[in-house]
Every structure is written in C-alpha cells, then in structure tokens.
Amino acid sequence: MTLLYKISGAGVGKCTLTLDPVIRGPEAVSVQGPRCQVTALGPTALTCMVFCEHLLLCDCNDFTKTYYRTKYGIENFTSIPCKAPSPPKIERKFPPYTGFGSEEDSLHSCIGLMPIPHQRNFKKFIEFDSYGNISSTLRFFAKLITHKCADVERMFVISYFLSDDTISVFEPIERNSGYTGGMFLKRVRVKKPGQEVFKSEFAEYIKAEELYVGAKVNVNGYLFFLVNADEYTLNYMERNSDKFPLSNIELVIQKLKEEECKSRELKQVFTAADCMHTKMVDFNTFREIMMNLTVGKLTDQEVITTARRYRVPEDPCPHRNVLVAQAHEQLKKNAFENFERLIAMCVYKDQEKKKVLPSKDIKRLCKSSRLPLNEDLLGSLLSGFEDSEKQINYESFFCALNWRVNPVPELEVASYIKERCEDEWLGMPSPIPVKYIYYSNLLKDVFGVDE
C-alpha cells in the first residue's frame, strides 16, 4: 500500500507528516505528532522514521517540487521506482503417503475437505482404446527367475495395457503340472522396486519402454525374464522405434557395423550353417550365430528386429493339395459321400454343357446341400480351382473332394521350430518371430559383402 504524505514545518531537520487531502480526498485523516528526520535534501534522498518504520520518499507533487526549488535550489527531482516486492512463494508441502488406497486418492484427501476421485488421462485412454484387431496391449511371454526347481519351468503371459499403464500377469493352465494356473496378478500399475513407500512424492511405475524381449522385470518381488512377444507387440515397437530403440533397425545395423573386423568370420559361419546353399538359415541358427559373434552386444530384441527385417516371406495361401486333405478329413468325420448328386445338379444347371459354372453358383450349391466344410476352407478351395474368369470345372472339383474314390495322403503334423528357451505358449506351438532369414542380404547391407 502506498501512502501519500504532505510535509509541513518551518525547519528542514524536522517535519510533520499528514495525509494529503488533495490527493486522497476530503475523507483523509490527518496524522499529527510523528516527526521525521531529514538525512539529505531532495525527495529522492529523503528518509524519515514514522512509527518506528523507515520511509523513503520516492516522488512528490508539483507544489513540493516548486517549494524545494525556490527554498533550497534543488533541481533534481528524479523519481525512484517504488514497485512493491513480490510476496515470497510458499511451497506447499503434503504429508507422506498413508498406505491406504492409491497415492492419488491419498493426495486428494489433503487438497480439499471434500475429496474427489482421481481423474485418469481420458485423452490417453481414448487414443489407446482397443477396437477391432487393435488391442493396444503389449503381450510378452516370460519365465520366472527363481532358485526353486519346481518353479523354473513355469511360464507366464505379461500384458501391458497402453491405455492406463497397467500390467496383468497370467499363467497358462497346464494339466498335471502341480499348479492351478490362471490369474497371477490382476490388472494394476506396478511400482519399480527399491522405492520408499511412505513419501510425499509419487512413486515411479514400470513403463512400456522398459519392456522388451530379453529384459528382466521385477513385478512386486517376482523377477521375470521376457523371452518372446506376440506379433502385435513387435509391430507396435517397430512403428514406435523412437520410444523403443532396440526395435530400430537402423540403430541395430549401426551397432553391427562396429563389428566389421568379424565380417569374414561371420560370412564363413553362415556359409557353413547353410548346407543346401539356399542363402538362408532358420531363426535358432541365426540367433546363435549373432549372439556368439557379437559377444553379448546384441539383445534378444535386437536379434528379433534384425530377423524380422531380413526374413523370408511366407506363402500366405497353402497348397491346393493341403486344402483338399483338410477337406477330406472333415468329410470323413461327417461321412459325406453324396458327390454324384452334386455333380448331377451342376449338370442340370449347366445348360450350355461347358462343364464349368461360376464360382458363386457352386458355392451356393454346396451350402444348399449342406456340404460339411467351414466357410474359410470352402472359400479357399473354390479360389484354388477357379480360372481367370472365376469359372470352375465342377466335375474335377467334386471328384477331388470325393475322399473315397480319390483319397490323398493324410496331413502330417507340421514340425514347428521351437526356441530353446521355451516350449509352449498357451498350449500352442512355440511362436518364433520368423522361420527363415536371408543372411546374404544382411551381410550385404551391413558389411557390403555379397555372397
């Protein structure tokens, strides 16, 4: 607050201060009695004591300037900036976490008398909400690191939900294993180990960037080793390589270029492993060679990233003989043999006697006759037998499906390549990232070595 005073008195050494009624208005109150001691002439250097407080006169009105100019010959009336100092910022300190509920709930009980629930990040929830085939969930296959022999072979699926940074742990149910399986840890945010529990600051939680194949994760005192990830997780990490540097193929190749001295040795090892000279090796062989020659400089995640970059593309459409064999199995189980009737119905519809019908007509005929084949298999079979004009020779089609007249060898169980670190994933064959890798393309891009 700024007080405007009027100085009155005959002497310079002593003066009387009264509130100026011209500036403050007629309701201003006069202050009689206090005296001020003039330490120097001029309003810029005039200090006085009022009620035991030192006052510095920073400016004056025109009458005062005229008075000092005529009385004492003072010409310097430069005003002094009198900006009030900003009040000190008081740091608000909160009491430590009580241990009841979440840390956010405990903090809101200290902010107001009526605590309100913690509002989660709604924008992030909408951005990473699951819809369609996009799950927005990172799933890793993990092993339990323990000294107990009975727990060494236990497998777990760790799911990280991007919408709210929560983690759940599930143990696949395996019969006669001695463990019930099921939910191991319900969906909750997991704190990093080694933090003080009862403190005023928020605790640090496990983030998605800390999860990758080959990492060790401490989940509430249980140490897990991540041995694999599903296809969505690997694709997500490669699309967001700025957050997941181990999935950045450029950084991995740059790290491999530092091992240029081993380029000749790497070529010889790959050539020795490729006995058939196909310029490709399976994933397990590729992983073993890369790990041994880089001497632990590459992580499992980086090896998988490299393998996925130089993998051999798989044929998305199975061979026609495989489809026919699958159809024979389903037809045998349902004892379906009415193929002569199907051919007769096609002959009746073939008025031009061309022995071909549109694919859609044969599909409609199969459905009306309740052919015991599922939708996907029937569609694949029709696509395999149709020509460029989407016409199908119905005699050859149904003769191929006649399992009694034209039997085909039974399907052999596919020999899946299994990783040495795991056996099963939810009861299914081991999901290795890729089957085969073109090692010649890798050597050419990294070292410039052409096979």
mmCIF file of C-alpha atoms in Angstrom, residues 63-247:
data_model
loop_
_atom_site.group_PDB
_atom_site.id
_atom_site.type_symbol
_atom_site.label_atom_id
_atom_site.label_comp_id
_atom_site.label_asym_id
_atom_site.label_seq_id
_atom_site.Cartn_x
_atom_site.Cartn_y
_atom_site.Cartn_z
ATOM 1 C CA PHE A 63 3.911 22.109 -5.305
ATOM 2 C CA THR A 64 6.581 20.241 -3.356
ATOM 3 C CA LYS A 65 8.993 20.419 -6.282
ATOM 4 C CA THR A 66 8.422 24.209 -6.544
ATOM 5 C CA TYR A 67 8.926 24.609 -2.806
ATOM 6 C CA TYR A 68 12.248 22.744 -2.800
ATOM 7 C CA ARG A 69 13.368 24.548 -5.941
ATOM 8 C CA THR A 70 12.704 28.044 -4.540
ATOM 9 C CA LYS A 71 13.621 27.336 -0.929
ATOM 10 C CA TYR A 72 16.700 25.157 -1.319
ATOM 11 C CA GLY A 73 17.649 25.426 -5.006
ATOM 12 C CA ILE A 74 17.206 21.734 -5.691
ATOM 13 C CA GLU A 75 16.677 20.922 -9.345
ATOM 14 C CA ASN A 76 16.968 17.132 -9.363
ATOM 15 C CA PHE A 77 13.582 15.552 -8.823
ATOM 16 C CA THR A 78 14.160 12.178 -10.455
ATOM 17 C CA SER A 79 11.617 9.717 -9.138
ATOM 18 C CA ILE A 80 12.617 6.365 -7.744
ATOM 19 C CA PRO A 81 10.680 3.285 -8.880
ATOM 20 C CA CYS A 82 8.784 2.018 -5.917
ATOM 21 C CA LYS A 83 7.480 -1.351 -7.103
ATOM 22 C CA ALA A 84 6.448 -3.428 -4.158
ATOM 23 C CA PRO A 85 8.422 -6.660 -3.832
ATOM 24 C CA SER A 86 6.509 -9.794 -4.759
ATOM 25 C CA PRO A 87 5.452 -11.860 -1.780
ATOM 26 C CA PRO A 88 7.578 -14.931 -1.133
ATOM 27 C CA LYS A 89 6.278 -18.082 -2.772
ATOM 28 C CA ILE A 90 5.365 -20.552 -0.106
ATOM 29 C CA GLU A 91 5.984 -24.119 -1.153
ATOM 30 C CA ARG A 92 3.030 -26.310 -0.396
ATOM 31 C CA LYS A 93 4.151 -29.495 1.284
ATOM 32 C CA PHE A 94 1.961 -32.548 1.502
ATOM 33 C CA PRO A 95 2.145 -35.256 4.124
ATOM 34 C CA PRO A 96 3.584 -38.622 3.109
ATOM 35 C CA TYR A 97 1.507 -41.427 1.618
ATOM 36 C CA THR A 98 -0.588 -43.175 4.250
ATOM 37 C CA GLY A 99 -0.650 -46.591 2.596
ATOM 38 C CA PHE A 100 -4.435 -46.676 2.210
ATOM 39 C CA GLY A 101 -5.779 -46.679 -1.329
ATOM 40 C CA SER A 102 -3.761 -45.245 -4.196
ATOM 41 C CA GLU A 103 -1.312 -42.371 -3.920
ATOM 42 C CA GLU A 104 -3.595 -40.143 -5.993
ATOM 43 C CA ASP A 105 -6.539 -40.776 -3.655
ATOM 44 C CA SER A 106 -4.390 -40.052 -0.609
ATOM 45 C CA LEU A 107 -3.230 -36.761 -2.174
ATOM 46 C CA HIS A 108 -6.771 -35.605 -2.997
ATOM 47 C CA SER A 109 -7.759 -36.073 0.637
ATOM 48 C CA CYS A 110 -5.111 -33.456 1.540
ATOM 49 C CA ILE A 111 -6.115 -30.890 -1.079
ATOM 50 C CA GLY A 112 -9.697 -30.269 -0.019
ATOM 51 C CA LEU A 113 -12.202 -31.064 2.699
ATOM 52 C CA MET A 114 -14.360 -32.878 0.149
ATOM 53 C CA PRO A 115 -12.038 -35.340 -1.623
ATOM 54 C CA ILE A 116 -12.812 -36.009 -5.281
ATOM 55 C CA PRO A 117 -11.817 -39.150 -7.195
ATOM 56 C CA HIS A 118 -8.632 -39.052 -9.229
ATOM 57 C CA GLN A 119 -9.329 -38.288 -12.890
ATOM 58 C CA ARG A 120 -7.345 -40.526 -15.213
ATOM 59 C CA ASN A 121 -5.882 -39.354 -18.514
ATOM 60 C CA PHE A 122 -9.014 -39.570 -20.652
ATOM 61 C CA LYS A 123 -7.219 -38.464 -23.838
ATOM 62 C CA LYS A 124 -4.690 -41.282 -23.498
ATOM 63 C CA PHE A 125 -7.466 -43.746 -22.728
ATOM 64 C CA ILE A 126 -9.297 -42.838 -25.956
ATOM 65 C CA GLU A 127 -6.103 -42.875 -28.023
ATOM 66 C CA PHE A 128 -5.076 -46.370 -26.895
ATOM 67 C CA ASP A 129 -8.523 -47.880 -26.512
ATOM 68 C CA SER A 130 -8.858 -51.341 -28.052
ATOM 69 C CA TYR A 131 -11.078 -51.699 -31.091
ATOM 70 C CA GLY A 132 -11.244 -54.288 -33.841
ATOM 71 C CA ASN A 133 -7.924 -56.059 -34.319
ATOM 72 C CA ILE A 134 -6.045 -53.279 -32.492
ATOM 73 C CA SER A 135 -5.747 -54.435 -28.910
ATOM 74 C CA SER A 136 -3.419 -51.661 -27.626
ATOM 75 C CA THR A 137 -1.975 -54.332 -25.333
ATOM 76 C CA LEU A 138 1.659 -55.431 -25.333
ATOM 77 C CA ARG A 139 1.927 -59.142 -24.514
ATOM 78 C CA PHE A 140 5.168 -60.823 -23.541
ATOM 79 C CA PHE A 141 5.901 -64.444 -22.780
ATOM 80 C CA ALA A 142 8.002 -64.711 -19.606
ATOM 81 C CA LYS A 143 9.782 -67.155 -17.368
ATOM 82 C CA LEU A 144 10.045 -66.905 -13.608
ATOM 83 C CA ILE A 145 13.615 -66.400 -12.414
ATOM 84 C CA THR A 146 13.908 -68.368 -9.188
ATOM 85 C CA HIS A 147 16.133 -70.834 -7.385
ATOM 86 C CA LYS A 148 13.239 -73.196 -6.722
ATOM 87 C CA CYS A 149 13.456 -76.167 -9.045
ATOM 88 C CA ALA A 150 9.673 -76.574 -9.150
ATOM 89 C CA ASP A 151 9.161 -73.015 -10.437
ATOM 90 C CA VAL A 152 11.884 -72.911 -13.092
ATOM 91 C CA GLU A 153 9.670 -74.249 -15.899
ATOM 92 C CA ARG A 154 6.641 -72.108 -15.101
ATOM 93 C CA MET A 155 5.545 -69.855 -17.959
ATOM 94 C CA PHE A 156 3.607 -66.590 -17.764
ATOM 95 C CA VAL A 157 1.981 -64.103 -20.114
ATOM 96 C CA ILE A 158 2.620 -60.482 -19.084
ATOM 97 C CA SER A 159 0.189 -57.978 -20.602
ATOM 98 C CA TYR A 160 0.879 -54.235 -20.588
ATOM 99 C CA PHE A 161 -2.172 -52.049 -21.302
ATOM 100 C CA LEU A 162 -1.199 -48.831 -23.057
ATOM 101 C CA SER A 163 -4.429 -47.025 -22.159
ATOM 102 C CA ASP A 164 -3.654 -46.725 -18.433
ATOM 103 C CA ASP A 165 -0.124 -48.227 -17.993
ATOM 104 C CA THR A 166 -1.420 -51.217 -16.041
ATOM 105 C CA ILE A 167 0.054 -54.726 -16.024
ATOM 106 C CA SER A 168 -1.555 -58.118 -15.600
ATOM 107 C CA VAL A 169 0.186 -61.492 -15.308
ATOM 108 C CA PHE A 170 -1.493 -64.734 -16.382
ATOM 109 C CA GLU A 171 -0.183 -68.264 -16.014
ATOM 110 C CA PRO A 172 -1.382 -70.680 -18.726
ATOM 111 C CA ILE A 173 -3.228 -73.651 -17.313
ATOM 112 C CA GLU A 174 -1.319 -76.894 -17.823
ATOM 113 C CA ARG A 175 -2.753 -80.186 -16.696
ATOM 114 C CA ASN A 176 -0.810 -82.325 -14.203
ATOM 115 C CA SER A 177 1.727 -79.563 -13.644
ATOM 116 C CA GLY A 178 1.015 -79.140 -9.939
ATOM 117 C CA TYR A 179 -0.132 -75.527 -10.409
ATOM 118 C CA THR A 180 -3.671 -74.326 -10.897
ATOM 119 C CA GLY A 181 -2.650 -71.562 -13.289
ATOM 120 C CA GLY A 182 -4.935 -68.685 -14.168
ATOM 121 C CA MET A 183 -4.658 -65.098 -12.959
ATOM 122 C CA PHE A 184 -1.307 -64.489 -11.252
ATOM 123 C CA LEU A 185 -1.628 -60.702 -10.914
ATOM 124 C CA LYS A 186 -4.753 -58.715 -11.629
ATOM 125 C CA ARG A 187 -4.596 -55.592 -13.762
ATOM 126 C CA VAL A 188 -2.825 -52.882 -11.764
ATOM 127 C CA ARG A 189 0.017 -50.403 -12.082
ATOM 128 C CA VAL A 190 3.285 -51.898 -10.871
ATOM 129 C CA LYS A 191 5.842 -49.804 -8.993
ATOM 130 C CA LYS A 192 9.534 -50.001 -9.700
ATOM 131 C CA PRO A 193 11.482 -51.802 -6.965
ATOM 132 C CA GLY A 194 13.696 -50.062 -4.417
ATOM 133 C CA GLN A 195 11.459 -47.037 -3.726
ATOM 134 C CA GLU A 196 10.392 -45.654 -0.386
ATOM 135 C CA VAL A 197 6.755 -46.471 0.250
ATOM 136 C CA PHE A 198 5.695 -43.678 2.611
ATOM 137 C CA LYS A 199 6.800 -40.456 0.929
ATOM 138 C CA SER A 200 5.203 -37.258 -0.338
ATOM 139 C CA GLU A 201 6.263 -37.661 -3.998
ATOM 140 C CA PHE A 202 4.557 -40.020 -6.404
ATOM 141 C CA ALA A 203 6.193 -43.378 -6.940
ATOM 142 C CA GLU A 204 7.660 -44.385 -10.314
ATOM 143 C CA TYR A 205 5.875 -47.139 -12.223
ATOM 144 C CA ILE A 206 7.001 -49.574 -14.893
ATOM 145 C CA LYS A 207 6.647 -48.039 -18.353
ATOM 146 C CA ALA A 208 6.174 -49.673 -21.733
ATOM 147 C CA GLU A 209 9.640 -48.540 -22.875
ATOM 148 C CA GLU A 210 11.238 -50.751 -20.219
ATOM 149 C CA LEU A 211 9.701 -53.939 -21.616
ATOM 150 C CA TYR A 212 11.439 -55.806 -24.424
ATOM 151 C CA VAL A 213 12.471 -59.345 -25.271
ATOM 152 C CA GLY A 214 15.434 -60.241 -23.079
ATOM 153 C CA ALA A 215 14.603 -57.803 -20.271
ATOM 154 C CA LYS A 216 14.266 -58.717 -16.598
ATOM 155 C CA VAL A 217 11.204 -57.222 -14.939
ATOM 156 C CA ASN A 218 10.552 -57.120 -11.198
ATOM 157 C CA VAL A 219 6.812 -57.391 -10.601
ATOM 158 C CA ASN A 220 6.030 -56.980 -6.892
ATOM 159 C CA GLY A 221 9.074 -59.002 -5.865
ATOM 160 C CA TYR A 222 8.813 -61.663 -8.595
ATOM 161 C CA LEU A 223 11.577 -61.487 -11.185
ATOM 162 C CA PHE A 224 10.505 -62.347 -14.735
ATOM 163 C CA PHE A 225 12.604 -62.855 -17.853
ATOM 164 C CA LEU A 226 10.842 -61.850 -21.086
ATOM 165 C CA VAL A 227 11.552 -64.493 -23.729
ATOM 166 C CA ASN A 228 9.152 -63.552 -26.524
ATOM 167 C CA ALA A 229 6.352 -61.239 -27.666
ATOM 168 C CA ASP A 230 3.323 -61.541 -29.916
ATOM 169 C CA GLU A 231 3.051 -60.137 -33.442
ATOM 170 C CA TYR A 232 1.122 -57.011 -32.435
ATOM 171 C CA THR A 233 3.728 -56.114 -29.805
ATOM 172 C CA LEU A 234 6.649 -56.479 -32.213
ATOM 173 C CA ASN A 235 4.865 -54.413 -34.878
ATOM 174 C CA TYR A 236 3.988 -51.695 -32.352
ATOM 175 C CA MET A 237 7.567 -51.457 -31.110
ATOM 176 C CA GLU A 238 8.904 -51.215 -34.652
ATOM 177 C CA ARG A 239 6.389 -48.497 -35.576
ATOM 178 C CA ASN A 240 7.359 -46.522 -32.462
ATOM 179 C CA SER A 241 11.098 -47.102 -32.659
ATOM 180 C CA ASP A 242 11.750 -43.643 -31.178
ATOM 181 C CA LYS A 243 10.406 -44.968 -27.866
ATOM 182 C CA PHE A 244 11.797 -48.479 -28.351
ATOM 183 C CA PRO A 245 15.369 -48.042 -29.655
ATOM 184 C CA LEU A 246 16.017 -51.799 -29.567
ATOM 185 C CA SER A 247 13.401 -52.173 -32.326
#
